[in-house]
Amino acid sequence: MGPSCEFCSRKGHDASKCYKKRNKEKKQAFLSETTFCGTNQAFGVSTDCNHFLIDTAATSHFCYERDWFKNFKELKTTKALLADKKSTCEVEGIGNIDFIVQDIKGNVKITLKDVFYTPNMRRNLISGARMDIAGLKIIWSNNVMRICHSNNEYFFSAFRRDMFYIVSGYPLLDSVMYTSVDLNLIHKRLCHVNIPLIKDMCKNKSVKGLEKVNIKIDNESCIACNVGKATRTSLKKNYVYKRVTKSVLDKVHMDLWGPAPVNSLGGSKYFLSIIDDFSRKIDVFTLKSKSEVYSIFKEYLSRVQRELGRKLKSVRTDNGLEFCHKDFETFLRNLGIKIERTSFYTPELNGIAERFNRSSMEAVRTMLQDSGLQPRFWAEALHAYVHTKNRCSHKLTEGKTPMEIWSGHKPSIRHCRAFGSLAYVYVPTVNRNKLQPKAKIGILVGYAVNRRGYRVWLPKERKVVESIHVKIDETKNGVKTLFGKVKHYDYAIYQLDQNLNNDSDYRAQDEKSSSPEKPSSLDISTWIRLEKPRTKSKRIDVYYYPPSKERLRSINDVKIYCQKNKLEFDPNQFNFKPTKAKTRFEEKSECHNETSSDSVDEASFVNDIFQNEIYMTEIPKTFKETQISPDKEKWNEAMSEEIKLMQNRKVWDLVEPKSNMKVLGCRWVYNIKHDEKNNVKKYKSRLVAQGFKQRPGVDFTDVFAPLVNFDIIKFLFVLLVCILGWNHCQIDVKGAYLYGNLDIPMQQPEGFVLKGCEHYVCRLQKSIYGLHQSGRQWNLELSEILFGLGFHQNDLCNGLYTKSNCILLVYVDDIVVFSKSQSDLENSILNIKIKLEITELGPVRYLLGVNFERIGDSVYLHQNTYINKLKTRFKNLPRRRITLPLKVGCILPDRVKENEIIETELMRQIPYKTLIGCLSFIANRSRPDIAFAVNTMSQFCNGYTYHHWTIVVDILNYVFNTMYYKINLSDTHNTRLTMYSDSSWGCKLNDRHSTSGYIMLFGNVPITWKSQKQKCIALSSMEAEFIALTESVKCIIWYSKILKELNLIDFRMPELYCDSQLAIHFSKNNIENNKTKHIDIKYKFVRKLLYDKEFELNYINSKENLADFFTKPLVKEKFLSLIKVIFQKYSVTDGAECWNSNELVQSLNESISLVNFHDVAEVTALV
């Protein structure tokens, strides 16, 4: 049976493995972490907030009112253990409380020290044990607990009520909170509710926070209310609604408002209101389309039924199509929920919801008018209004607030502040350095829903943030303080009123699905844009003119109608859709953010991830944007230079178009080029044809154009410059594509249409950018020119041309010339210059997004310029200090189908693929240390979740933290090719594919590397290693053949290292058995090359295998030991001393300044 346990006396185990002993130790450890014990009774019932309960079982005082504390300190992960030793309660802070006890002998001040703040408890407790420690005595007699001093001097008393001893009184607050509050300020804090309601709430003590409001002060007339809430005089008699429901969720009223004249910050056009009939509690949800109503209601129903433990009985709606479709009715019917509909053209039967629509929009208009915020903030104002509305009493609720009836607890409005006030948001230390400000200035726009805190609009960052660490100055208007004046937007405010008045008409039209819209007659002579729903396609716009009841379908129809009837055509009229969309430069001056901020989850999620492309860069997208750009003259100069270049090349001739001629369009593409130090080099404008309209096989056939591989550029740079000492120069061909010959008609470029020949077209004689065949035509023309100069094209490598003592590498219009002597170099460039218009850039410093930095006698390769561009373009994600690109044991969720990713709809807007593209560009050219991590995360491009996104952001942070790692191209003490190969067998848990990895060194310089998922499933680790070995052999043999053909140095047989003895044995021997006969024949050519002695295959220990981190995550120590070999030397700044590899580890722990970043454009635009 084995040994006997000394703890539980059972046999089969000893005390060190006893589960019973472990459980007891865990409980004791938990008890040691708790700070006090409570009682079960204390948590069973609630009490008035101004009472304390004396509990002799509690080891400390605790209170759930945050405003009562003085000298408050926050606590982290502290729990209180209740008397049953099972239940716990969160403790969020500690402090002192001054409390005035209303005793029978007068008011007595007591000070409770070290009181724990427990917001989730429903009792304020005074610890009997703490009173005993303080030297107080407790005496019981006749339902009274007397507390006396140690000398028996009477102190105060607690009276028994329902088996509890209660101490009544009120807290002694700070003088700032204790002074009287202006009634007009409370009016603004509660989103401009009517003054009589505030007075009734003060009298009835409906909420906490109105104790010191001076209701005797005559309030001034609120200008914002007079403007925003003006109504017609009602001619109907007063009607009093009688409430017939007896409990919450007996009936809810629902209605949909919209469309709004302007989209909200999150792009919403509608809002859905759900109002409980008994409590009058309101829930609003902003929507982008009416089709979201069904899903929103299902979420609402499951939440409230779980919250209250009750079932919904009936729903009252109008006859809108969003409520009357089959799925909605079937869902309600299956749950036994009664459906109540209004009669046609009778919106007053759903008066509660309709009245809320009017009240809410009046409040929104008033709040926007008072704050000066733009109309697009209407959703933020709406949520703020609902937050305060639920905390205001109703005439049918007998002085109670909707929140109190709904939850059973009296709410507080002490946290409420005036909408639009100036706010200061604290910046955590992790998001700033020591010299940056500790707070950001913004504008208060509401309250957080799922957490405690405020919502603040930050104009400079153009986003809404949520934080509890906010200081609000209600004496200052945020817009006026930040922008100098408050601008009132009459257009949007007026339109909100029109949509409200026409809401019933929209409902009537929904009831007649096939009938056209018929808005109510208006007393204004202006066009109104209506939205007409369709069942099978998208919604369409209808432009309605009330005086003549004219309906038109497009802006052009409106313009023609106005010209015929001699009406004034003004694109800025109310409700009229502008004739052209605002450019990004016009919108940039406004407070704008297209990320979703209508809900807390969307705002906190998306605003922390990326911002709209509008604020990415100053580069215009269209010709019209250049004409309003601050750099208009520079862009015009760049376009004129492009047109002049085309005229000199005779790219086109102007001809009259034939009747059957298919004419291609064209557009301008703009870019700002930078040098290796990221300084502005030139403004570039390029005319591009719209080649997407070309038809394959008709307009073009062959399109392939060869390019030199960038690894070959590194390889030959090391060979020719660092080893042989050849001279080199980089040249750029101006308008390279314009040298190709074509015959295609194209429209005249915008901004350069020849006067008097507007109907003419450009008949292209040369190729231009944008055409499918332009690249091929340019390559054919260039090859012909180089052949005429005596160059020969290398058969092994695309883009490699050789001639006696001169070598050319061609990548589109970038050419690198290598020559044995300076005179040969100059002659070669001169010969090319005769044939082509080129720009000499001197020795290679910045080529295809990669820096070639010369420090002393060494040349270093890195991509700091490109990474710095990422830093300036990515601004809104958190910066973290990451020491490994991918942690060991990092669990990645299985790849899911794209249509199943619905964490939120906004996940689709995350620039995951863009960021993977940027990281792949860096990993393939200069950073082998992130190759495996990027390769792994790129496998989730069509199925990523938020967890995948956080890992990719960590990889980018790692690149930022280690951006000064540089490859020393001059470290070539030998000229032998060395390859390291490795694999990780079955590492992909979802499909059991293995990962191959290799890296090739020329001397000690890493030339090429790869981390790749194997295409077939290996049945053994030997097979996985052999497949990886095959890929490595293909690569090293190619470079060996190039070396042999150039014949510039003594060739030495390449070495290939593998850490699998079985794979080496299988490669060298013709072994065929049940474990190996299935291996594909294409992998067995390794054996043939070994027999021919094309390379040497040797064993290496796994600890020394450089390819190890291309196949799996490694621990920090091993990872650093391997990258020290690759990044042997690097420098921090130009001219700085070179650091050796032993200092590399220390750089990972250096503090890095804060860098923000947001979404990035295409990788090619950054190069």
CSV table of C-alpha atoms in Angstrom, one decimal, residues 533-808:
chain,number,residue,atom,x,y,z
A,533,PRO,CA,-36.1,51.6,-47.5
A,534,ARG,CA,-36.0,48.8,-50.0
A,535,THR,CA,-36.5,45.1,-49.4
A,536,LYS,CA,-34.0,43.7,-51.8
A,537,SER,CA,-31.3,46.3,-52.1
A,538,LYS,CA,-29.8,49.2,-50.2
A,539,ARG,CA,-31.7,52.3,-49.2
A,540,ILE,CA,-32.0,55.2,-51.6
A,541,ASP,CA,-32.3,58.9,-51.1
A,542,VAL,CA,-35.3,60.9,-52.1
A,543,TYR,CA,-35.2,64.7,-52.3
A,544,TYR,CA,-38.5,66.3,-51.4
A,545,TYR,CA,-39.7,69.9,-52.0
A,546,PRO,CA,-42.7,70.7,-49.7
A,547,PRO,CA,-44.3,73.6,-51.6
A,548,SER,CA,-44.7,71.6,-54.9
A,549,LYS,CA,-44.6,68.1,-53.3
A,550,GLU,CA,-41.9,67.3,-55.9
A,551,ARG,CA,-39.8,64.1,-55.3
A,552,LEU,CA,-36.5,63.7,-57.1
A,553,ARG,CA,-34.0,60.9,-57.0
A,554,SER,CA,-30.6,62.6,-57.4
A,555,ILE,CA,-28.8,65.8,-56.9
A,556,ASN,CA,-28.5,66.5,-60.6
A,557,ASP,CA,-32.3,66.2,-60.9
A,558,VAL,CA,-32.7,68.7,-58.1
A,559,LYS,CA,-30.3,71.1,-59.8
A,560,ILE,CA,-32.1,70.8,-63.2
A,561,TYR,CA,-35.5,71.3,-61.5
A,562,CYS,CA,-34.2,74.5,-59.8
A,563,GLN,CA,-32.9,75.9,-63.1
A,564,LYS,CA,-36.2,75.2,-64.9
A,565,ASN,CA,-38.4,76.7,-62.2
A,566,LYS,CA,-36.0,79.6,-61.4
A,567,LEU,CA,-35.4,78.4,-57.8
A,568,GLU,CA,-32.4,79.2,-55.8
A,569,PHE,CA,-30.0,76.2,-55.8
A,570,ASP,CA,-28.1,76.2,-52.5
A,571,PRO,CA,-26.2,73.0,-51.6
A,572,ASN,CA,-26.0,74.2,-48.0
A,573,GLN,CA,-29.8,74.2,-47.5
A,574,PHE,CA,-31.3,72.3,-44.6
A,575,ASN,CA,-31.4,68.5,-45.0
A,576,PHE,CA,-29.6,68.8,-48.4
A,577,LYS,CA,-26.9,66.4,-49.2
A,578,PRO,CA,-23.7,68.4,-50.2
A,579,THR,CA,-22.8,68.2,-53.9
A,580,LYS,CA,-19.4,67.0,-53.0
A,581,ALA,CA,-18.0,65.3,-50.0
A,582,LYS,CA,-15.8,67.3,-47.7
A,583,THR,CA,-12.1,66.7,-48.3
A,584,ARG,CA,-9.9,65.4,-45.6
A,585,PHE,CA,-8.2,68.8,-45.2
A,586,GLU,CA,-11.6,70.5,-44.6
A,587,GLU,CA,-12.7,67.9,-42.1
A,588,LYS,CA,-9.4,67.9,-40.4
A,589,SER,CA,-10.1,71.3,-38.8
A,590,GLU,CA,-13.2,69.9,-37.2
A,591,CYS,CA,-13.6,67.6,-34.2
A,592,HIS,CA,-14.1,64.4,-36.0
A,593,ASN,CA,-13.6,60.7,-35.4
A,594,GLU,CA,-15.2,57.9,-37.4
A,595,THR,CA,-14.4,55.2,-34.8
A,596,SER,CA,-17.4,54.0,-32.8
A,597,SER,CA,-18.1,55.8,-29.6
A,598,ASP,CA,-21.8,55.2,-29.1
A,599,SER,CA,-21.2,52.3,-26.8
A,600,VAL,CA,-18.6,51.9,-24.1
A,601,ASP,CA,-17.1,48.7,-25.5
A,602,GLU,CA,-16.7,50.1,-29.0
A,603,ALA,CA,-15.2,53.3,-27.8
A,604,SER,CA,-12.7,51.8,-25.4
A,605,PHE,CA,-11.8,49.1,-27.9
A,606,VAL,CA,-11.6,50.8,-31.3
A,607,ASN,CA,-10.3,54.3,-30.1
A,608,ASP,CA,-7.4,52.6,-28.5
A,609,ILE,CA,-6.5,50.6,-31.6
A,610,PHE,CA,-6.6,53.0,-34.6
A,611,GLN,CA,-7.9,56.3,-35.9
A,612,ASN,CA,-9.5,57.2,-39.2
A,613,GLU,CA,-7.2,57.5,-42.3
A,614,ILE,CA,-8.1,61.2,-42.5
A,615,TYR,CA,-5.5,62.0,-39.9
A,616,MET,CA,-2.8,59.6,-41.0
A,617,THR,CA,-0.9,61.9,-43.4
A,618,GLU,CA,-1.0,65.2,-45.2
A,619,ILE,CA,-0.7,63.5,-48.6
A,620,PRO,CA,-3.8,64.3,-50.7
A,621,LYS,CA,-5.8,61.7,-52.4
A,622,THR,CA,-7.3,63.6,-55.2
A,623,PHE,CA,-6.5,66.6,-57.4
A,624,LYS,CA,-9.1,68.7,-55.7
A,625,GLU,CA,-7.5,68.1,-52.3
A,626,THR,CA,-4.2,69.5,-53.6
A,627,GLN,CA,-5.9,72.7,-54.5
A,628,ILE,CA,-7.0,73.3,-50.9
A,629,SER,CA,-3.8,71.8,-49.4
A,630,PRO,CA,-1.4,74.1,-47.5
A,631,ASP,CA,1.2,72.8,-49.9
A,632,LYS,CA,-0.8,73.6,-53.0
A,633,GLU,CA,2.1,75.3,-54.8
A,634,LYS,CA,4.5,72.4,-54.2
A,635,TRP,CA,1.9,69.9,-55.5
A,636,ASN,CA,1.2,72.0,-58.6
A,637,GLU,CA,4.9,72.2,-59.3
A,638,ALA,CA,5.2,68.5,-59.0
A,639,MET,CA,2.3,67.9,-61.4
A,640,SER,CA,3.7,70.4,-63.9
A,641,GLU,CA,7.1,68.6,-63.7
A,642,GLU,CA,5.3,65.3,-64.5
A,643,ILE,CA,3.4,66.7,-67.4
A,644,LYS,CA,6.6,68.4,-68.8
A,645,LEU,CA,8.4,65.1,-68.6
A,646,MET,CA,5.7,63.3,-70.5
A,647,GLN,CA,5.7,66.1,-73.2
A,648,ASN,CA,9.5,65.7,-73.6
A,649,ARG,CA,9.1,62.0,-74.0
A,650,LYS,CA,6.2,62.4,-76.4
A,651,VAL,CA,4.1,60.0,-74.3
A,652,TRP,CA,0.8,60.9,-76.1
A,653,ASP,CA,-0.8,62.8,-78.9
A,654,LEU,CA,-4.2,64.5,-78.7
A,655,VAL,CA,-6.7,63.0,-81.1
A,656,GLU,CA,-10.4,63.1,-81.6
A,657,PRO,CA,-12.1,60.0,-80.2
A,658,LYS,CA,-13.7,57.5,-82.5
A,659,SER,CA,-17.2,56.4,-82.0
A,660,ASN,CA,-16.2,52.8,-81.0
A,661,MET,CA,-13.0,53.8,-79.1
A,662,LYS,CA,-12.7,52.6,-75.5
A,663,VAL,CA,-11.0,55.3,-73.5
A,664,LEU,CA,-9.2,54.6,-70.2
A,665,GLY,CA,-9.4,57.0,-67.4
A,666,CYS,CA,-6.5,58.4,-65.4
A,667,ARG,CA,-5.9,60.0,-62.0
A,668,TRP,CA,-3.1,61.6,-60.0
A,669,VAL,CA,-1.2,59.8,-57.3
A,670,TYR,CA,0.8,61.8,-54.7
A,671,ASN,CA,3.6,61.0,-52.4
A,672,ILE,CA,6.3,62.7,-50.3
A,673,LYS,CA,9.7,61.1,-50.6
A,674,HIS,CA,12.1,61.1,-47.7
A,675,ASP,CA,15.9,60.6,-47.4
A,676,GLU,CA,17.6,58.1,-45.1
A,677,LYS,CA,17.2,60.5,-42.2
A,678,ASN,CA,13.4,60.8,-42.8
A,679,ASN,CA,13.7,64.4,-44.0
A,680,VAL,CA,11.4,65.5,-46.8
A,681,LYS,CA,13.2,65.0,-50.1
A,682,LYS,CA,10.7,66.0,-52.8
A,683,TYR,CA,7.0,66.2,-53.5
A,684,LYS,CA,6.1,63.5,-56.1
A,685,SER,CA,3.1,63.6,-58.4
A,686,ARG,CA,2.5,60.7,-60.8
A,687,LEU,CA,-0.1,60.4,-63.5
A,688,VAL,CA,-1.6,56.9,-63.4
A,689,ALA,CA,-3.8,55.2,-65.9
A,690,GLN,CA,-6.9,53.3,-64.6
A,691,GLY,CA,-5.6,49.9,-65.8
A,692,PHE,CA,-8.3,48.0,-63.9
A,693,LYS,CA,-10.6,48.7,-66.8
A,694,GLN,CA,-8.3,46.8,-69.2
A,695,ARG,CA,-9.5,43.4,-70.5
A,696,PRO,CA,-7.1,40.4,-70.3
A,697,GLY,CA,-6.4,38.9,-73.7
A,698,VAL,CA,-7.9,42.0,-75.5
A,699,ASP,CA,-6.0,45.0,-74.1
A,700,PHE,CA,-3.0,43.1,-72.9
A,701,THR,CA,-1.4,39.6,-72.9
A,702,ASP,CA,2.0,39.2,-71.2
A,703,VAL,CA,2.6,41.2,-68.0
A,704,PHE,CA,5.6,39.6,-66.3
A,705,ALA,CA,8.6,41.9,-65.6
A,706,PRO,CA,11.6,40.4,-63.8
A,707,LEU,CA,13.1,42.1,-60.7
A,708,VAL,CA,16.3,41.4,-58.7
A,709,ASN,CA,15.8,39.7,-55.3
A,710,PHE,CA,16.7,42.0,-52.4
A,711,ASP,CA,18.8,39.1,-50.8
A,712,ILE,CA,20.9,39.1,-54.0
A,713,ILE,CA,21.5,42.9,-53.5
A,714,LYS,CA,22.8,42.1,-50.0
A,715,PHE,CA,24.8,39.2,-51.2
A,716,LEU,CA,26.5,41.1,-54.0
A,717,PHE,CA,27.0,44.2,-51.9
A,718,VAL,CA,29.0,42.1,-49.3
A,719,LEU,CA,30.9,40.3,-52.1
A,720,LEU,CA,31.7,43.3,-54.3
A,721,VAL,CA,32.0,46.2,-51.8
A,722,CYS,CA,32.9,44.7,-48.4
A,723,ILE,CA,35.2,41.9,-49.7
A,724,LEU,CA,36.6,43.0,-53.1
A,725,GLY,CA,36.4,46.8,-52.4
A,726,TRP,CA,34.6,47.7,-55.6
A,727,ASN,CA,33.1,51.2,-56.2
A,728,HIS,CA,29.4,51.5,-56.4
A,729,CYS,CA,26.7,54.1,-57.2
A,730,GLN,CA,22.9,54.2,-57.0
A,731,ILE,CA,21.0,55.7,-59.9
A,732,ASP,CA,17.3,56.4,-60.4
A,733,VAL,CA,15.6,56.5,-63.8
A,734,LYS,CA,13.1,59.4,-64.2
A,735,GLY,CA,9.8,58.3,-65.5
A,736,ALA,CA,11.0,54.7,-66.3
A,737,TYR,CA,7.6,53.4,-67.5
A,738,LEU,CA,7.4,56.2,-70.0
A,739,TYR,CA,10.1,54.5,-72.2
A,740,GLY,CA,7.8,51.6,-73.1
A,741,ASN,CA,6.0,51.6,-76.5
A,742,LEU,CA,2.2,51.3,-76.5
A,743,ASP,CA,-0.9,52.5,-78.4
A,744,ILE,CA,-3.8,53.0,-76.0
A,745,PRO,CA,-6.4,55.9,-75.8
A,746,MET,CA,-6.7,57.7,-72.4
A,747,GLN,CA,-8.5,60.7,-71.0
A,748,GLN,CA,-6.7,64.0,-70.5
A,749,PRO,CA,-5.3,64.4,-67.0
A,750,GLU,CA,-7.3,66.4,-64.5
A,751,GLY,CA,-6.1,70.0,-64.1
A,752,PHE,CA,-4.3,69.9,-67.5
A,753,VAL,CA,-7.1,69.7,-70.0
A,754,LEU,CA,-6.2,71.7,-73.1
A,755,LYS,CA,-8.6,74.6,-73.7
A,756,GLY,CA,-10.6,74.3,-76.9
A,757,CYS,CA,-9.8,70.5,-77.1
A,758,GLU,CA,-11.8,69.3,-74.1
A,759,HIS,CA,-13.4,66.5,-76.0
A,760,TYR,CA,-10.0,65.2,-77.3
A,761,VAL,CA,-8.3,62.1,-75.8
A,762,CYS,CA,-4.6,61.2,-75.3
A,763,ARG,CA,-3.4,58.5,-77.6
A,764,LEU,CA,-0.6,56.9,-75.6
A,765,GLN,CA,2.6,56.2,-77.6
A,766,LYS,CA,4.5,55.2,-74.5
A,767,SER,CA,3.5,53.2,-71.4
A,768,ILE,CA,2.7,54.9,-68.2
A,769,TYR,CA,2.1,53.8,-64.6
A,770,GLY,CA,-1.1,51.9,-63.9
A,771,LEU,CA,-1.3,49.8,-67.1
A,772,HIS,CA,-0.9,46.1,-66.7
A,773,GLN,CA,1.8,45.8,-69.3
A,774,SER,CA,3.8,48.9,-68.4
A,775,GLY,CA,6.3,47.1,-66.2
A,776,ARG,CA,7.0,44.5,-68.9
A,777,GLN,CA,7.4,47.1,-71.7
A,778,TRP,CA,9.9,49.1,-69.5
A,779,ASN,CA,11.9,46.0,-68.8
A,780,LEU,CA,12.1,45.1,-72.5
A,781,GLU,CA,13.2,48.6,-73.4
A,782,LEU,CA,15.8,48.6,-70.6
A,783,SER,CA,17.2,45.2,-71.5
A,784,GLU,CA,17.6,46.3,-75.1
A,785,ILE,CA,19.5,49.4,-74.1
A,786,LEU,CA,21.8,47.4,-71.7
A,787,PHE,CA,22.4,44.8,-74.4
A,788,GLY,CA,23.5,47.6,-76.7
A,789,LEU,CA,26.0,48.8,-74.1
A,790,GLY,CA,27.6,45.3,-74.0
A,791,PHE,CA,25.9,44.0,-70.8
A,792,HIS,CA,24.8,40.4,-70.6
A,793,GLN,CA,21.8,39.2,-68.5
A,794,ASN,CA,22.6,36.5,-65.9
A,795,ASP,CA,20.5,33.3,-66.5
A,796,LEU,CA,20.4,32.4,-62.8
A,797,CYS,CA,19.2,35.7,-61.4
A,798,ASN,CA,16.6,38.2,-62.7
A,799,GLY,CA,17.8,41.8,-62.8
A,800,LEU,CA,21.5,41.0,-62.8
A,801,TYR,CA,23.5,42.3,-65.7
A,802,THR,CA,27.3,41.8,-66.1
A,803,LYS,CA,30.1,43.3,-68.3
A,804,SER,CA,33.8,42.6,-67.8
A,805,ASN,CA,34.5,44.8,-64.7
A,806,CYS,CA,31.0,46.1,-64.2
A,807,ILE,CA,27.8,44.6,-62.6
A,808,LEU,CA,24.3,46.1,-62.6
